[in-house]
């Protein structure tokens, strides 16, 4: 049985706010991400996010039917979620909001089920979120795991970005 990440006490179900503890828990416990909409183009956001996540020790499986069989950052691209032959913790979606329900439907056919559906910045689909939550999955919308990881680990502050955290200690996620 897939262990789900309990979010009942950690965030408002309107998806307008996510507690840091909720995001931190996901990023600490989830190691394998299926990146739907991964790009071979080095200047696309999905490429930057994948590069960062790989450097942080996460396993990222790029999913893009148009690039299947190619490599992105040394990882073989698969055409669909069904082509992934290992358990996936997070389905990370770099697609338009109107395309999210079909991605969530495909994710719900994976065995074991993923723990989290994560929609990228600007990607929001309440219908898909409810579908995933009804199946016991946790959901994050309109957030970037790269940015959230950097924010919660203090790395954004290293670049001069005000994270409203003042400390001389290096944070660990």
PDB file of C-alpha atoms in Angstrom:
ATOM      1  CA  UNK A   1       0.000   0.000   0.000  1.00  0.00           C
ATOM      2  CA  UNK A   2       1.273   3.462  -0.844  1.00  0.00           C
ATOM      3  CA  UNK A   3       2.054   5.704   2.099  1.00  0.00           C
ATOM      4  CA  UNK A   4       0.309   9.017   1.566  1.00  0.00           C
ATOM      5  CA  UNK A   5       1.385  12.299   3.005  1.00  0.00           C
ATOM      6  CA  UNK A   6      -1.217  13.518   5.447  1.00  0.00           C
ATOM      7  CA  UNK A   7      -2.052  17.104   4.692  1.00  0.00           C
ATOM      8  CA  UNK A   8      -5.211  17.526   6.725  1.00  0.00           C
ATOM      9  CA  UNK A   9      -3.639  19.485   9.553  1.00  0.00           C
ATOM     10  CA  UNK A  10      -0.881  21.073   7.515  1.00  0.00           C
ATOM     11  CA  UNK A  11      -2.615  23.200   4.929  1.00  0.00           C
ATOM     12  CA  UNK A  12      -5.799  24.880   3.789  1.00  0.00           C
ATOM     13  CA  UNK A  13      -7.541  22.653   1.250  1.00  0.00           C
ATOM     14  CA  UNK A  14      -8.241  25.643  -0.969  1.00  0.00           C
ATOM     15  CA  UNK A  15      -4.683  25.179  -2.292  1.00  0.00           C
ATOM     16  CA  UNK A  16      -4.043  28.888  -1.797  1.00  0.00           C
ATOM     17  CA  UNK A  17      -1.592  28.178   1.013  1.00  0.00           C
ATOM     18  CA  UNK A  18       0.770  25.326   1.821  1.00  0.00           C
ATOM     19  CA  UNK A  19       2.450  25.106   5.207  1.00  0.00           C
ATOM     20  CA  UNK A  20       6.223  24.903   5.031  1.00  0.00           C
ATOM     21  CA  UNK A  21       6.014  21.658   7.028  1.00  0.00           C
ATOM     22  CA  UNK A  22       3.840  20.104   4.308  1.00  0.00           C
ATOM     23  CA  UNK A  23       6.196  21.067   1.458  1.00  0.00           C
ATOM     24  CA  UNK A  24       9.282  20.177   3.503  1.00  0.00           C
ATOM     25  CA  UNK A  25       7.842  16.737   4.303  1.00  0.00           C
ATOM     26  CA  UNK A  26       7.230  16.034   0.619  1.00  0.00           C
ATOM     27  CA  UNK A  27      10.711  17.146  -0.395  1.00  0.00           C
ATOM     28  CA  UNK A  28      12.357  15.153   2.409  1.00  0.00           C
ATOM     29  CA  UNK A  29      10.484  11.901   1.887  1.00  0.00           C
ATOM     30  CA  UNK A  30       9.907  11.747  -1.858  1.00  0.00           C
ATOM     31  CA  UNK A  31      12.919  10.766  -3.952  1.00  0.00           C
ATOM     32  CA  UNK A  32      11.540   9.741  -7.365  1.00  0.00           C
ATOM     33  CA  UNK A  33       9.848  12.361  -9.518  1.00  0.00           C
ATOM     34  CA  UNK A  34       8.195  11.719 -12.887  1.00  0.00           C
ATOM     35  CA  UNK A  35       8.548  15.036 -14.721  1.00  0.00           C
ATOM     36  CA  UNK A  36       5.677  15.212 -17.221  1.00  0.00           C
ATOM     37  CA  UNK A  37       6.504  17.801 -19.871  1.00  0.00           C
ATOM     38  CA  UNK A  38      10.282  17.613 -19.404  1.00  0.00           C
ATOM     39  CA  UNK A  39      12.087  19.506 -22.159  1.00  0.00           C
ATOM     40  CA  UNK A  40      15.306  18.769 -24.021  1.00  0.00           C
ATOM     41  CA  UNK A  41      15.670  22.536 -24.470  1.00  0.00           C
ATOM     42  CA  UNK A  42      18.247  23.834 -21.960  1.00  0.00           C
ATOM     43  CA  UNK A  43      16.479  27.186 -21.525  1.00  0.00           C
ATOM     44  CA  UNK A  44      13.076  25.801 -20.499  1.00  0.00           C
ATOM     45  CA  UNK A  45      11.975  25.850 -16.830  1.00  0.00           C
ATOM     46  CA  UNK A  46      11.576  22.064 -16.725  1.00  0.00           C
ATOM     47  CA  UNK A  47      15.222  21.639 -17.754  1.00  0.00           C
ATOM     48  CA  UNK A  48      16.422  23.974 -14.971  1.00  0.00           C
ATOM     49  CA  UNK A  49      14.205  22.241 -12.419  1.00  0.00           C
ATOM     50  CA  UNK A  50      15.390  18.793 -13.487  1.00  0.00           C
ATOM     51  CA  UNK A  51      19.034  19.863 -13.350  1.00  0.00           C
ATOM     52  CA  UNK A  52      18.602  21.261  -9.830  1.00  0.00           C
ATOM     53  CA  UNK A  53      16.695  18.228  -8.569  1.00  0.00           C
ATOM     54  CA  UNK A  54      19.303  15.815  -9.926  1.00  0.00           C
ATOM     55  CA  UNK A  55      22.059  17.821  -8.223  1.00  0.00           C
ATOM     56  CA  UNK A  56      20.135  17.481  -4.953  1.00  0.00           C
ATOM     57  CA  UNK A  57      20.115  13.692  -5.261  1.00  0.00           C
ATOM     58  CA  UNK A  58      16.575  13.208  -6.463  1.00  0.00           C
ATOM     59  CA  UNK A  59      15.750  10.616  -9.106  1.00  0.00           C
ATOM     60  CA  UNK A  60      13.960  12.322 -12.005  1.00  0.00           C
ATOM     61  CA  UNK A  61      12.305  10.405 -14.837  1.00  0.00           C
ATOM     62  CA  UNK A  62      11.591  12.746 -17.781  1.00  0.00           C
ATOM     63  CA  UNK A  63       8.260  12.125 -19.544  1.00  0.00           C
ATOM     64  CA  UNK A  64       7.687  13.627 -22.999  1.00  0.00           C
ATOM     65  CA  UNK A  65       6.199  11.677 -25.930  1.00  0.00           C
ATOM     66  CA  UNK A  66       7.912  13.971 -28.450  1.00  0.00           C
ATOM     67  CA  UNK A  67      11.351  13.275 -26.985  1.00  0.00           C
ATOM     68  CA  UNK A  68      10.929   9.602 -26.022  1.00  0.00           C
ATOM     69  CA  UNK A  69      14.156   7.664 -26.465  1.00  0.00           C
ATOM     70  CA  UNK A  70      16.331  10.761 -26.164  1.00  0.00           C
ATOM     71  CA  UNK A  71      18.275  11.742 -23.067  1.00  0.00           C
ATOM     72  CA  UNK A  72      17.885  14.804 -20.871  1.00  0.00           C
ATOM     73  CA  UNK A  73      20.779  15.357 -18.478  1.00  0.00           C
ATOM     74  CA  UNK A  74      21.754  11.703 -18.819  1.00  0.00           C
ATOM     75  CA  UNK A  75      18.238  10.409 -18.112  1.00  0.00           C
ATOM     76  CA  UNK A  76      16.302   8.477 -20.744  1.00  0.00           C
ATOM     77  CA  UNK A  77      13.014  10.147 -21.707  1.00  0.00           C
ATOM     78  CA  UNK A  78       9.900   7.963 -21.681  1.00  0.00           C
ATOM     79  CA  UNK A  79       6.743   8.638 -23.678  1.00  0.00           C
ATOM     80  CA  UNK A  80       4.214   8.254 -20.869  1.00  0.00           C
ATOM     81  CA  UNK A  81       3.818   7.546 -17.177  1.00  0.00           C
ATOM     82  CA  UNK A  82       2.878   3.965 -18.112  1.00  0.00           C
ATOM     83  CA  UNK A  83       6.400   3.519 -19.531  1.00  0.00           C
ATOM     84  CA  UNK A  84       8.047   4.075 -16.140  1.00  0.00           C
ATOM     85  CA  UNK A  85       9.145   0.777 -14.617  1.00  0.00           C
ATOM     86  CA  UNK A  86       9.890   1.903 -11.069  1.00  0.00           C
ATOM     87  CA  UNK A  87       7.758   3.315  -8.255  1.00  0.00           C
ATOM     88  CA  UNK A  88       7.147   7.061  -8.560  1.00  0.00           C
ATOM     89  CA  UNK A  89       6.720   9.228  -5.472  1.00  0.00           C
ATOM     90  CA  UNK A  90       5.745  12.481  -7.205  1.00  0.00           C
ATOM     91  CA  UNK A  91       4.197  13.203 -10.581  1.00  0.00           C
ATOM     92  CA  UNK A  92       5.444  16.690 -11.369  1.00  0.00           C
ATOM     93  CA  UNK A  93       3.435  18.393 -14.122  1.00  0.00           C
ATOM     94  CA  UNK A  94       4.909  20.905 -16.572  1.00  0.00           C
ATOM     95  CA  UNK A  95       1.802  21.072 -18.789  1.00  0.00           C
ATOM     96  CA  UNK A  96      -1.017  23.547 -19.302  1.00  0.00           C
ATOM     97  CA  UNK A  97      -3.722  23.529 -16.648  1.00  0.00           C
ATOM     98  CA  UNK A  98      -6.314  22.114 -19.051  1.00  0.00           C
ATOM     99  CA  UNK A  99      -4.091  19.068 -19.700  1.00  0.00           C
ATOM    100  CA  UNK A 100      -3.665  18.160 -16.032  1.00  0.00           C
ATOM    101  CA  UNK A 101      -6.761  15.902 -15.640  1.00  0.00           C
ATOM    102  CA  UNK A 102      -5.463  13.427 -18.227  1.00  0.00           C
ATOM    103  CA  UNK A 103      -2.057  13.356 -16.503  1.00  0.00           C
ATOM    104  CA  UNK A 104      -3.705  12.706 -13.130  1.00  0.00           C
ATOM    105  CA  UNK A 105      -5.823   9.923 -14.668  1.00  0.00           C
ATOM    106  CA  UNK A 106      -2.631   8.308 -15.995  1.00  0.00           C
ATOM    107  CA  UNK A 107      -0.979   8.717 -12.576  1.00  0.00           C
ATOM    108  CA  UNK A 108      -3.920   6.983 -10.905  1.00  0.00           C
ATOM    109  CA  UNK A 109      -3.235   3.938 -13.101  1.00  0.00           C
ATOM    110  CA  UNK A 110       0.311   3.550 -11.752  1.00  0.00           C
ATOM    111  CA  UNK A 111       1.018   0.746  -9.307  1.00  0.00           C
ATOM    112  CA  UNK A 112       1.956   1.558  -6.681  1.00  0.00           C
ATOM    113  CA  UNK A 113       0.201   4.906  -6.695  1.00  0.00           C
ATOM    114  CA  UNK A 114       2.395   7.987  -6.428  1.00  0.00           C
ATOM    115  CA  UNK A 115       2.204   9.902  -3.161  1.00  0.00           C
ATOM    116  CA  UNK A 116       1.934  13.391  -4.652  1.00  0.00           C
ATOM    117  CA  UNK A 117       0.665  15.254  -7.700  1.00  0.00           C
ATOM    118  CA  UNK A 118       2.706  18.451  -8.045  1.00  0.00           C
ATOM    119  CA  UNK A 119       1.585  21.115 -10.527  1.00  0.00           C
ATOM    120  CA  UNK A 120       4.196  23.619 -11.588  1.00  0.00           C
ATOM    121  CA  UNK A 121       4.055  27.425 -11.212  1.00  0.00           C
ATOM    122  CA  UNK A 122       1.028  28.765 -13.063  1.00  0.00           C
ATOM    123  CA  UNK A 123      -0.574  25.325 -13.294  1.00  0.00           C
ATOM    124  CA  UNK A 124      -3.827  25.016 -11.346  1.00  0.00           C
ATOM    125  CA  UNK A 125      -6.656  22.561 -11.904  1.00  0.00           C
ATOM    126  CA  UNK A 126      -9.082  22.068  -9.012  1.00  0.00           C
ATOM    127  CA  UNK A 127     -10.919  19.214 -10.755  1.00  0.00           C
ATOM    128  CA  UNK A 128      -7.684  17.234 -11.124  1.00  0.00           C
ATOM    129  CA  UNK A 129      -6.682  18.084  -7.551  1.00  0.00           C
ATOM    130  CA  UNK A 130      -9.975  16.713  -6.202  1.00  0.00           C
ATOM    131  CA  UNK A 131      -9.597  13.585  -8.348  1.00  0.00           C
ATOM    132  CA  UNK A 132      -6.107  12.955  -6.920  1.00  0.00           C
ATOM    133  CA  UNK A 133      -7.125  13.705  -3.329  1.00  0.00           C
ATOM    134  CA  UNK A 134     -10.149  11.408  -3.631  1.00  0.00           C
ATOM    135  CA  UNK A 135      -7.688   8.621  -4.488  1.00  0.00           C
ATOM    136  CA  UNK A 136      -5.615   9.453  -1.391  1.00  0.00           C
ATOM    137  CA  UNK A 137      -2.828  11.421  -3.067  1.00  0.00           C
ATOM    138  CA  UNK A 138      -1.472  14.702  -1.769  1.00  0.00           C
ATOM    139  CA  UNK A 139      -1.542  17.698  -4.114  1.00  0.00           C
ATOM    140  CA  UNK A 140       0.540  20.825  -4.602  1.00  0.00           C
ATOM    141  CA  UNK A 141      -0.467  23.401  -7.208  1.00  0.00           C
ATOM    142  CA  UNK A 142       1.169  26.550  -8.550  1.00  0.00           C
ATOM    143  CA  UNK A 143       4.520  25.821  -6.899  1.00  0.00           C
ATOM    144  CA  UNK A 144       7.945  24.780  -8.168  1.00  0.00           C
ATOM    145  CA  UNK A 145       9.790  22.070  -6.219  1.00  0.00           C
ATOM    146  CA  UNK A 146      13.120  23.624  -7.245  1.00  0.00           C
ATOM    147  CA  UNK A 147      12.127  27.000  -5.820  1.00  0.00           C
ATOM    148  CA  UNK A 148      10.513  25.478  -2.725  1.00  0.00           C
ATOM    149  CA  UNK A 149      13.576  23.332  -2.034  1.00  0.00           C
ATOM    150  CA  UNK A 150      15.902  26.323  -2.436  1.00  0.00           C
ATOM    151  CA  UNK A 151      13.642  28.489  -0.255  1.00  0.00           C
ATOM    152  CA  UNK A 152      13.298  25.939   2.536  1.00  0.00           C
ATOM    153  CA  UNK A 153      16.997  25.040   2.519  1.00  0.00           C
ATOM    154  CA  UNK A 154      18.052  28.697   2.597  1.00  0.00           C
ATOM    155  CA  UNK A 155      19.717  28.627  -0.822  1.00  0.00           C
ATOM    156  CA  UNK A 156      17.632  31.502  -2.160  1.00  0.00           C
ATOM    157  CA  UNK A 157      19.164  33.764   0.477  1.00  0.00           C
ATOM    158  CA  UNK A 158      22.626  32.911  -0.851  1.00  0.00           C
ATOM    159  CA  UNK A 159      21.602  34.687  -4.055  1.00  0.00           C
ATOM    160  CA  UNK A 160      20.385  37.822  -2.309  1.00  0.00           C
ATOM    161  CA  UNK A 161      16.692  36.952  -2.344  1.00  0.00           C
ATOM    162  CA  UNK A 162      14.855  38.009   0.807  1.00  0.00           C
ATOM    163  CA  UNK A 163      13.320  34.853   2.237  1.00  0.00           C
ATOM    164  CA  UNK A 164      12.446  36.675   5.487  1.00  0.00           C
ATOM    165  CA  UNK A 165      14.732  34.335   7.406  1.00  0.00           C
ATOM    166  CA  UNK A 166      17.679  35.846   9.244  1.00  0.00           C
ATOM    167  CA  UNK A 167      20.223  33.333  10.478  1.00  0.00           C
ATOM    168  CA  UNK A 168      23.906  32.605  10.284  1.00  0.00           C
ATOM    169  CA  UNK A 169      23.326  28.855  10.329  1.00  0.00           C
ATOM    170  CA  UNK A 170      23.145  26.842   7.135  1.00  0.00           C
ATOM    171  CA  UNK A 171      19.687  25.310   6.994  1.00  0.00           C
ATOM    172  CA  UNK A 172      19.019  21.724   6.100  1.00  0.00           C
ATOM    173  CA  UNK A 173      15.832  20.819   4.384  1.00  0.00           C
TER     174      UNK A 173
END
